[in-house]
PDB file of C-alpha atoms and ligand atoms in Angstrom:
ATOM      1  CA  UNK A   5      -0.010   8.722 -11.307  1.00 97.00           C
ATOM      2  CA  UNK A   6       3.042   6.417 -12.154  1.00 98.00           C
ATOM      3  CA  UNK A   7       4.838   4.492  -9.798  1.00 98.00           C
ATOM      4  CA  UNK A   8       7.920   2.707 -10.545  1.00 98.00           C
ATOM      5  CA  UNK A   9       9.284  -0.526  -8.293  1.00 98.00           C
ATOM      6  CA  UNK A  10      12.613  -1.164  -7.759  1.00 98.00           C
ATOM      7  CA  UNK A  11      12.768  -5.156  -6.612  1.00 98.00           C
ATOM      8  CA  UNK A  12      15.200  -7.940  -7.038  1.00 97.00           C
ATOM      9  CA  UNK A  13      11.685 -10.243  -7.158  1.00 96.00           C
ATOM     10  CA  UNK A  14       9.848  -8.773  -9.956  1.00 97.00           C
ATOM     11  CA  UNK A  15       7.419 -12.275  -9.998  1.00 96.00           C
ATOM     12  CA  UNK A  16       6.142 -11.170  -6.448  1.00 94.00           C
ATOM     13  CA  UNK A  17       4.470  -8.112  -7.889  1.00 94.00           C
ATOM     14  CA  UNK A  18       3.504  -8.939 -11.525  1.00 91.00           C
ATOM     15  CA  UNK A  19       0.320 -11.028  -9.945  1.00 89.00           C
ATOM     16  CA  UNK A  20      -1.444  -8.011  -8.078  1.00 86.00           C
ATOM     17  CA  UNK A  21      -0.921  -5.646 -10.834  1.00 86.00           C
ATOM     18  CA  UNK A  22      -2.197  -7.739 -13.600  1.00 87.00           C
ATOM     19  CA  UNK A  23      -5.221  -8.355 -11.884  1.00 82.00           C
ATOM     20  CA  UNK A  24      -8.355  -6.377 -10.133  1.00 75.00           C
ATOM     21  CA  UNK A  25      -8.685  -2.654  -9.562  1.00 80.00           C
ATOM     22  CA  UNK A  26      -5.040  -1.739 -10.213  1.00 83.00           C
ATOM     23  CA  UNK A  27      -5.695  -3.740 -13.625  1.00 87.00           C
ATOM     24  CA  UNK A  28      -8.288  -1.450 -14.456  1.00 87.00           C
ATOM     25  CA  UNK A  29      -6.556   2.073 -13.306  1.00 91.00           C
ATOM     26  CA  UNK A  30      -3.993   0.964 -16.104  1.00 91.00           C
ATOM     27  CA  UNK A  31      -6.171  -0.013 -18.300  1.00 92.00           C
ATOM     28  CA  UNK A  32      -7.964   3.435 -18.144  1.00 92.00           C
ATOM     29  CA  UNK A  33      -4.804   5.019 -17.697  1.00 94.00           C
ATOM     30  CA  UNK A  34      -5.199   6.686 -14.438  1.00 94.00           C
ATOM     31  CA  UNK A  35      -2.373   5.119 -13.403  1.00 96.00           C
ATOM     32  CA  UNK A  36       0.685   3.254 -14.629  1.00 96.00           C
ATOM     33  CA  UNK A  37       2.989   1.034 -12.541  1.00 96.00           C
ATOM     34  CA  UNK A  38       6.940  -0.232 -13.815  1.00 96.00           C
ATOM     35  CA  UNK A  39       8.432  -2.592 -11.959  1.00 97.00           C
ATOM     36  CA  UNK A  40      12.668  -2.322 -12.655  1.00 98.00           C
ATOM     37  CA  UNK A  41      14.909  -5.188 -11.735  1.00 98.00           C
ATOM     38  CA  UNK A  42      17.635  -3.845  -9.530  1.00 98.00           C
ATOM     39  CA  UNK A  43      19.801  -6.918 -10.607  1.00 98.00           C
ATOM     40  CA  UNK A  44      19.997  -5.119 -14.077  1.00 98.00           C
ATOM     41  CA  UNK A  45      22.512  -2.764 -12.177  1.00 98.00           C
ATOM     42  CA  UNK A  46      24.071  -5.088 -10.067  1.00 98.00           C
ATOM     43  CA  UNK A  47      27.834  -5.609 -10.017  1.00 95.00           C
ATOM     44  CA  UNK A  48      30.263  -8.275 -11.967  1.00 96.00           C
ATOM     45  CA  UNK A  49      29.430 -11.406 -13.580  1.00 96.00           C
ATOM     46  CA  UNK A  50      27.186 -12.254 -10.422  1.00 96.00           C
ATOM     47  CA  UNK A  51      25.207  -8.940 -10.580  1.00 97.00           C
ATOM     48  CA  UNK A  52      25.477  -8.554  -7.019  1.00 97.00           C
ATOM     49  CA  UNK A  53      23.525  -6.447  -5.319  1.00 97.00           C
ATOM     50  CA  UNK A  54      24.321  -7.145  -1.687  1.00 97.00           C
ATOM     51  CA  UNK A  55      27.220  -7.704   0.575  1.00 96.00           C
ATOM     52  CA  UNK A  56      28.486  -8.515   3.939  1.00 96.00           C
ATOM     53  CA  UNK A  57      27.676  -6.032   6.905  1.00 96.00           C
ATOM     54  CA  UNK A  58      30.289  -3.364   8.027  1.00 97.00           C
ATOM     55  CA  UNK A  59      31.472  -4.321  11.791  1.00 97.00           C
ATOM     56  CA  UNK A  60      30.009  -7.760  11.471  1.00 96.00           C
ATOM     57  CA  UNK A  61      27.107  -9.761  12.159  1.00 94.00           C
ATOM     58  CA  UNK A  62      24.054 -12.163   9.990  1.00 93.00           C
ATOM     59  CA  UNK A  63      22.960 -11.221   6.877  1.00 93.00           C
ATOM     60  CA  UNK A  64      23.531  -9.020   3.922  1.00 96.00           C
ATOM     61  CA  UNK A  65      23.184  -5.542   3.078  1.00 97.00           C
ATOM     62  CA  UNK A  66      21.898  -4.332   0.346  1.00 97.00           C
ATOM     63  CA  UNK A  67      24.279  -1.911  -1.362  1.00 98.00           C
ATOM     64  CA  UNK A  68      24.267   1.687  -2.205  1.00 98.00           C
ATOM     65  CA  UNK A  69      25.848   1.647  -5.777  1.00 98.00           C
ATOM     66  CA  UNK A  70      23.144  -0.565  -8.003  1.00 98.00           C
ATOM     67  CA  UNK A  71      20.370   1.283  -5.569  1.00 98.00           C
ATOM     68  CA  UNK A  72      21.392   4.556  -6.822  1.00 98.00           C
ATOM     69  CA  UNK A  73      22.292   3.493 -10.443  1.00 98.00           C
ATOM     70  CA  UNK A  74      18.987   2.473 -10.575  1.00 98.00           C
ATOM     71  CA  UNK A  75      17.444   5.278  -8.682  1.00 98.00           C
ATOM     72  CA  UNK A  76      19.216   8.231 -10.767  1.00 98.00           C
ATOM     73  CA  UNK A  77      18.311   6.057 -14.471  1.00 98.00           C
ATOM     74  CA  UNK A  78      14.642   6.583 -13.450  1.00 98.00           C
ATOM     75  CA  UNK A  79      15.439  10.427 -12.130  1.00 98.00           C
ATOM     76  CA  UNK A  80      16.697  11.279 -15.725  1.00 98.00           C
ATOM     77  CA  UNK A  81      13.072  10.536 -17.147  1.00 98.00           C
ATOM     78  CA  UNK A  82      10.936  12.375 -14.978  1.00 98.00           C
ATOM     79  CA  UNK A  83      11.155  14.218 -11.207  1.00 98.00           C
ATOM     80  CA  UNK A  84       9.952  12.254  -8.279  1.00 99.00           C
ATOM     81  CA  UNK A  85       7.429  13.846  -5.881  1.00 98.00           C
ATOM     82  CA  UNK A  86       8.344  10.692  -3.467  1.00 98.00           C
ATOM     83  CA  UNK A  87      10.521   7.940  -2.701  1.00 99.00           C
ATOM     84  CA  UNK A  88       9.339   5.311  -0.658  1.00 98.00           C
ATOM     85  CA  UNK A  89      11.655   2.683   1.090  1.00 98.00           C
ATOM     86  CA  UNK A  90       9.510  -0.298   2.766  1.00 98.00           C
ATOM     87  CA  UNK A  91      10.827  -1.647   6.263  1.00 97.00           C
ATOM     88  CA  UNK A  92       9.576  -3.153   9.002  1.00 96.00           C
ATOM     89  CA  UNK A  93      11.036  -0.109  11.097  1.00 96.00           C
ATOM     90  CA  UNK A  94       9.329   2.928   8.986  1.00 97.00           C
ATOM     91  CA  UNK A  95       6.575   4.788   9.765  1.00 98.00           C
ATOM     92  CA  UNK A  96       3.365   2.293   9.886  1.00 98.00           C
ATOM     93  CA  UNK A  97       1.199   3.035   6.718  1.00 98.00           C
ATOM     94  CA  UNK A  98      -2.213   4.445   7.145  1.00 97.00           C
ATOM     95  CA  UNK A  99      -5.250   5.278   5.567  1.00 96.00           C
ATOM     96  CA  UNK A 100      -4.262   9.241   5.816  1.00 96.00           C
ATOM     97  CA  UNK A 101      -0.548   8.115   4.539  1.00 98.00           C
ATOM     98  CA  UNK A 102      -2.624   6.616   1.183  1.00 98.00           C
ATOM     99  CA  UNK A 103      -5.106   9.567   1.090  1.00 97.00           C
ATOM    100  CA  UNK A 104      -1.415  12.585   1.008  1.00 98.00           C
ATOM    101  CA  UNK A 105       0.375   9.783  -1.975  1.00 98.00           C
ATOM    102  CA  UNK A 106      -2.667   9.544  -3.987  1.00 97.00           C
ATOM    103  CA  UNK A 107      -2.296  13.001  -4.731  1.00 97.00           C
ATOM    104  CA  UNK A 108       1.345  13.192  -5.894  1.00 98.00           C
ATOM    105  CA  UNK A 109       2.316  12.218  -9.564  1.00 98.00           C
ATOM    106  CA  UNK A 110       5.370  10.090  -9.793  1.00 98.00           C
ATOM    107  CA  UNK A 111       6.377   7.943  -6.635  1.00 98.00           C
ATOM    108  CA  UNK A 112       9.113   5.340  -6.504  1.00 98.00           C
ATOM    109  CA  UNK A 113       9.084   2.959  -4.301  1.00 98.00           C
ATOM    110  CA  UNK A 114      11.825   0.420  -3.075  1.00 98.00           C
ATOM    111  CA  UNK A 115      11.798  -3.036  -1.674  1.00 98.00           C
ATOM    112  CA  UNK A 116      14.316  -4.060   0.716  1.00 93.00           C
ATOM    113  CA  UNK A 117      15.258  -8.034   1.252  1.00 86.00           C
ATOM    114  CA  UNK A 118      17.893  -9.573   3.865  1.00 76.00           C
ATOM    115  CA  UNK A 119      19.318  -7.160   6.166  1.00 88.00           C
ATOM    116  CA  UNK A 120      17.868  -4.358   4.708  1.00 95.00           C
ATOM    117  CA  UNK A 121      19.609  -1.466   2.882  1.00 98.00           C
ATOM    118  CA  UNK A 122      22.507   1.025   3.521  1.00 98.00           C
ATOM    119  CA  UNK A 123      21.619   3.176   5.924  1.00 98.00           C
ATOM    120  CA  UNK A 124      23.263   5.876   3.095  1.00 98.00           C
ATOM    121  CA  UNK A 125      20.486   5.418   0.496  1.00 98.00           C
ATOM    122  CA  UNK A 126      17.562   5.823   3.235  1.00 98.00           C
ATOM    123  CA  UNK A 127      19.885   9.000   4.691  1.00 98.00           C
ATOM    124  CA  UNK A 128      20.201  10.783   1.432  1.00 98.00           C
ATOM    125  CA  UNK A 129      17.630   9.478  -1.191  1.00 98.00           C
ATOM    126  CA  UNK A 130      14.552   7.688   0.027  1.00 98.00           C
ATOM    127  CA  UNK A 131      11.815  10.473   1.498  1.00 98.00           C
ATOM    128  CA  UNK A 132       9.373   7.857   3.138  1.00 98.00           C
ATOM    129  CA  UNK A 133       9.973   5.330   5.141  1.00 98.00           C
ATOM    130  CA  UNK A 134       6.644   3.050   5.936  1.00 98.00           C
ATOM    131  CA  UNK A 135       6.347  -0.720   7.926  1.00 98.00           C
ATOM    132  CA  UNK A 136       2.641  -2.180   6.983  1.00 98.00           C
ATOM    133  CA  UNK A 137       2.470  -3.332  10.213  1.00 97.00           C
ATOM    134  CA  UNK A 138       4.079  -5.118  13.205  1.00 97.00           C
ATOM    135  CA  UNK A 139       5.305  -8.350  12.091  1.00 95.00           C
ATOM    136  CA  UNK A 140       8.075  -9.195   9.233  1.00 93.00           C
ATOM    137  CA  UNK A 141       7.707 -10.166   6.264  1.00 96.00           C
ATOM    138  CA  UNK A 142      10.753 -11.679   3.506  1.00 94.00           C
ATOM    139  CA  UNK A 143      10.693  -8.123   1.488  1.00 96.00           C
ATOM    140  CA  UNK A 144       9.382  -5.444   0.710  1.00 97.00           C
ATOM    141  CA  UNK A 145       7.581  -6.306  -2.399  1.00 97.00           C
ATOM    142  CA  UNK A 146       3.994  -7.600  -0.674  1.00 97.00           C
ATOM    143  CA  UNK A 147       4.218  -4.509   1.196  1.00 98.00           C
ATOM    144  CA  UNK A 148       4.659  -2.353  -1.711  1.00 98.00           C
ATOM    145  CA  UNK A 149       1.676  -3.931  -3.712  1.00 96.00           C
ATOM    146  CA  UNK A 150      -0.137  -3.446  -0.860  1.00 96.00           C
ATOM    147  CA  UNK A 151       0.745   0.341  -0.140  1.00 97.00           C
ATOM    148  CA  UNK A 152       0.511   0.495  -4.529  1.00 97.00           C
ATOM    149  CA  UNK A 153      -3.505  -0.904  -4.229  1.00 94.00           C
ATOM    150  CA  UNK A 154      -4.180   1.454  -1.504  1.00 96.00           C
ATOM    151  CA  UNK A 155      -3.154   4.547  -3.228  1.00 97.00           C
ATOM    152  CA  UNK A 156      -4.471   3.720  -6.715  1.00 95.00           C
ATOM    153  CA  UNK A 157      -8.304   3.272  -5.793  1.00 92.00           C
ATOM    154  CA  UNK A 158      -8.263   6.549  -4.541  1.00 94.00           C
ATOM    155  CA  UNK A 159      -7.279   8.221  -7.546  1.00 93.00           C
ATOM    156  CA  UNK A 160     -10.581   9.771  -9.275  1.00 89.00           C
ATOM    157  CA  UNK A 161     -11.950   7.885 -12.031  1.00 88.00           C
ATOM    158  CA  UNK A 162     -10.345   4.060 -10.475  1.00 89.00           C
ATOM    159  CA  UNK A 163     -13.569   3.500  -8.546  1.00 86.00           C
ATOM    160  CA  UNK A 164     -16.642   2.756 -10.513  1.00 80.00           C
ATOM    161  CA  UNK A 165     -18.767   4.423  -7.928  1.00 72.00           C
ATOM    162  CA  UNK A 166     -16.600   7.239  -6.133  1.00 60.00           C
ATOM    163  CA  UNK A 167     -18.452   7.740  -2.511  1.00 62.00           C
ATOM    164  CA  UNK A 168     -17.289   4.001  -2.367  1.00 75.00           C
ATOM    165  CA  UNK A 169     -14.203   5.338  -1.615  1.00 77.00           C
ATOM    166  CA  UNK A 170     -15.155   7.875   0.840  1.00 76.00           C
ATOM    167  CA  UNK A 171     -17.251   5.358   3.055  1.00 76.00           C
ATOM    168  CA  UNK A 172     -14.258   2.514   3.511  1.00 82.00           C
ATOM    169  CA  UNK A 173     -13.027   2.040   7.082  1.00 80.00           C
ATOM    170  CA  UNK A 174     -10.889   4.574   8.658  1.00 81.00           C
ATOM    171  CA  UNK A 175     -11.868   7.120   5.900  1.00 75.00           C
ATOM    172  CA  UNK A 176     -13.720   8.969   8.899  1.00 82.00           C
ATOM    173  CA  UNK A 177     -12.124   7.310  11.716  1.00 87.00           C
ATOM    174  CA  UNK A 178     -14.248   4.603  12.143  1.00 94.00           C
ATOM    175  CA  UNK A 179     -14.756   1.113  10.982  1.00 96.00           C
ATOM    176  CA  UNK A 180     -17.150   0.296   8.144  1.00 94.00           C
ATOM    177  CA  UNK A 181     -20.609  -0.825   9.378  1.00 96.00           C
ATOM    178  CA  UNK A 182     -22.065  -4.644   8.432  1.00 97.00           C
ATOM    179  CA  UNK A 183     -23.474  -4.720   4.656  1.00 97.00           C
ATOM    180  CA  UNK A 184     -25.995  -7.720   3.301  1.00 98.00           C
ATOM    181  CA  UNK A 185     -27.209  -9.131   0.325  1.00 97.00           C
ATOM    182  CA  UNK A 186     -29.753 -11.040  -0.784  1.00 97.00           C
ATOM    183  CA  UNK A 187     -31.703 -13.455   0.431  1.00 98.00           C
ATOM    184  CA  UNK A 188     -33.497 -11.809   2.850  1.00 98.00           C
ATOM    185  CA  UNK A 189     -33.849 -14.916   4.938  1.00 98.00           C
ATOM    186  CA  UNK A 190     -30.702 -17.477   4.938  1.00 98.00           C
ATOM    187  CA  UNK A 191     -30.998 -20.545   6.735  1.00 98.00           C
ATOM    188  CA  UNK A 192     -32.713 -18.577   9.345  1.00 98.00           C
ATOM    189  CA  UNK A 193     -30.348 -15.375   9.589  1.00 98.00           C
ATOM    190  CA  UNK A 194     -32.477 -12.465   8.998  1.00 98.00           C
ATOM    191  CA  UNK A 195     -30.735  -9.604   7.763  1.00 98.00           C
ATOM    192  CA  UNK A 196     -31.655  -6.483   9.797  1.00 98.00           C
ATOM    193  CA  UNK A 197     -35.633  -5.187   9.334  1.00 98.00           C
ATOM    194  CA  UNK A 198     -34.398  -1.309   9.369  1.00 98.00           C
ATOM    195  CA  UNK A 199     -32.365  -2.150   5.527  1.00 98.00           C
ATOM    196  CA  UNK A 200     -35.697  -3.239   4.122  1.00 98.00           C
ATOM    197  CA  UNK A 201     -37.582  -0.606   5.858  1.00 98.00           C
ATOM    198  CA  UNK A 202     -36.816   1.895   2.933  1.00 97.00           C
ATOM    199  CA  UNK A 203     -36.466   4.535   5.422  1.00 98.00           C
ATOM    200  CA  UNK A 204     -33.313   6.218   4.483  1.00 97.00           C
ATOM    201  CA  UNK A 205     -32.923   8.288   8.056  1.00 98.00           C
ATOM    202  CA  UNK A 206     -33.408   5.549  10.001  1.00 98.00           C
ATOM    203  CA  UNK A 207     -30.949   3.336   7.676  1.00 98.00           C
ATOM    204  CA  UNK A 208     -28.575   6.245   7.895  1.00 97.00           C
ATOM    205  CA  UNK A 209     -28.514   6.065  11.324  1.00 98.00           C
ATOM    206  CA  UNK A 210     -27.999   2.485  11.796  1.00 98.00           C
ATOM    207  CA  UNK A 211     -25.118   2.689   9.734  1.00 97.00           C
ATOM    208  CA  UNK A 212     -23.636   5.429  11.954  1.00 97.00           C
ATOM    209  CA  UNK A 213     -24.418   3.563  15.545  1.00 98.00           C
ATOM    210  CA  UNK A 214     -23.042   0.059  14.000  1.00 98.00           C
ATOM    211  CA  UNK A 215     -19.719   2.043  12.830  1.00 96.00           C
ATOM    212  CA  UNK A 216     -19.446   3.423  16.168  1.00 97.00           C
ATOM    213  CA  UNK A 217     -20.145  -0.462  17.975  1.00 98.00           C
ATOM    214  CA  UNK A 218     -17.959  -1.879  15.561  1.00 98.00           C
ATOM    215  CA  UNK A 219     -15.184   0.615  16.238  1.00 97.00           C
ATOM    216  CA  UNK A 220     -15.832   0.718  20.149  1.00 98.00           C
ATOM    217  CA  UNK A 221     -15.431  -2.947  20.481  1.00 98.00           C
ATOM    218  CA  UNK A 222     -12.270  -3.982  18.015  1.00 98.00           C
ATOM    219  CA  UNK A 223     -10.451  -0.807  17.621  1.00 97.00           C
ATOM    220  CA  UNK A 224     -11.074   1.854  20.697  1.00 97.00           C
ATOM    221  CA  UNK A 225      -7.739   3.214  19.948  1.00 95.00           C
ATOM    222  CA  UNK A 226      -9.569   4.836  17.096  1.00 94.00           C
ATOM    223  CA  UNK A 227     -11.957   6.426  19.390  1.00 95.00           C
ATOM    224  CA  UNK A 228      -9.019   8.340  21.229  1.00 91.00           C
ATOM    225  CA  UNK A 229      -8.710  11.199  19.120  1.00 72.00           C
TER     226      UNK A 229
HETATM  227 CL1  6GU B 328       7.424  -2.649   4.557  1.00 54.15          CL
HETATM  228  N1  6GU B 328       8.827  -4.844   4.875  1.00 54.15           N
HETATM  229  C1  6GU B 328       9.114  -5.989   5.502  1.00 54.15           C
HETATM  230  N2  6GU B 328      10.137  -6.716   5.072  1.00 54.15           N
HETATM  231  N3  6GU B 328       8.429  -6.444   6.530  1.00 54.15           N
HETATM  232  C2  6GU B 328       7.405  -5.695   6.936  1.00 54.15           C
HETATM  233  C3  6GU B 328       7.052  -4.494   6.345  1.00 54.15           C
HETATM  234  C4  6GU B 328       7.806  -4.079   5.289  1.00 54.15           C
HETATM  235  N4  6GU B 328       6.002  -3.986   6.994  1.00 54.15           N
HETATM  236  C5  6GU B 328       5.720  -4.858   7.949  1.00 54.15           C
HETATM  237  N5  6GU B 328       6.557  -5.884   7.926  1.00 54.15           N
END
């Protein structure tokens, strides 16, 4: 898997990439991530990249011409099997979203800052179109590392022990169930007697009825399909 970022804040992402799980997916080479600083194709002495809105109004656009510069430079290296544009008015990313991406090869993915983009690039070059959720944030780029993280540890080989993978939340529908540690006995909070028990069926189906609780009582819109 490779995934390259186009950004005009290439400092927001170098932090979650150098670090963790998506650290170690490179390191392995599972998975490689480039981050490209649209600037680099910007326009004049200024390398612009943005400019005032057609028919008025606050804040700049993002323009088509160092977008697609940038976009077609990568195109000439290899063929994209996706590319993502992150906005607060795209699809909203789930855990089904990161299981269909993990599975492609080379993704692209673009942050958008002010205004937001032309409406031209996302029309004719951008495939995907995903919001992380319903607030705003400045740009794209925490999205993107976020979307990035999701994706990566799902790629075989990322995850020290796979099934970890395969019992996260929402991987069946439903929210993970409570997990302790040691000690046994913390200040008085016992950890609950069926984990010690060493009786796997009965642990087994803790794990299931918590899931469901859990779920029930913090998300029941999962429950609705
Ligand atoms: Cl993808 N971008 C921005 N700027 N804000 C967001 C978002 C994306 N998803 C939720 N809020």
């Amino acid at each position: 898997m490779r995934i390259d970022i186009i950004t005009v804040l290439p400092e927001l992402l170098e932090g979650p990439f150098a670090h963790s799980i998506l650290k170690r997916a490179e390191d392995k080479g599972i998975a490689e991530v480039h981050i490209h600083q649209l600037r680099n194709y910007g326009v004049g002495k200024h390398q612009q990249v943005d400019d005032y809105q057609y028919g008025g109004g606050a804040g700049m656009v993002m323009q088509c011409g160092p977008l697609v510069d940038c976009i077609e430079d990568l195109q000439k290296d290899r063929e994209y099997d996706a590319i993502l544009y992150m906005t607060p008015d795209g699809k909203r990313y789930d855990q089904g979203d990161a299981n269909q991406l993990s599975m492609l090869g080379n993704l692209m993915i673009i942050c958008g800052h002010y205004k937001g983009i032309d409406q031209r690039v996302r029309d004719h070059w951008v495939t995907h179109e995903y919001s992380i959720g319903d607030y705003v944030l400045s740009g794209g780029e925490l999205a993107a590392a976020v979307i990035s993280d999701s994706i990566i540890r799902l790629i075989p080989g990322v995850l020290n022990d796979e099934t970890s993978a395969l019992t996260d939340s929402f991987q069946d529908d439903l929210l993970a169930p409570p997990v302790y540690t040691r000690p046994e006995d913390f200040r008085g909070h016992k950890v609950p007697e069926v984990l010690t028990s060493g009786n796997f069926k009965a642990i087994e189906a803790w794990r299931e009825e918590e899931a469901y609780k859990r779920t029930k009582a913090r998300r029941p819109d999962l429950l609705e399909d």
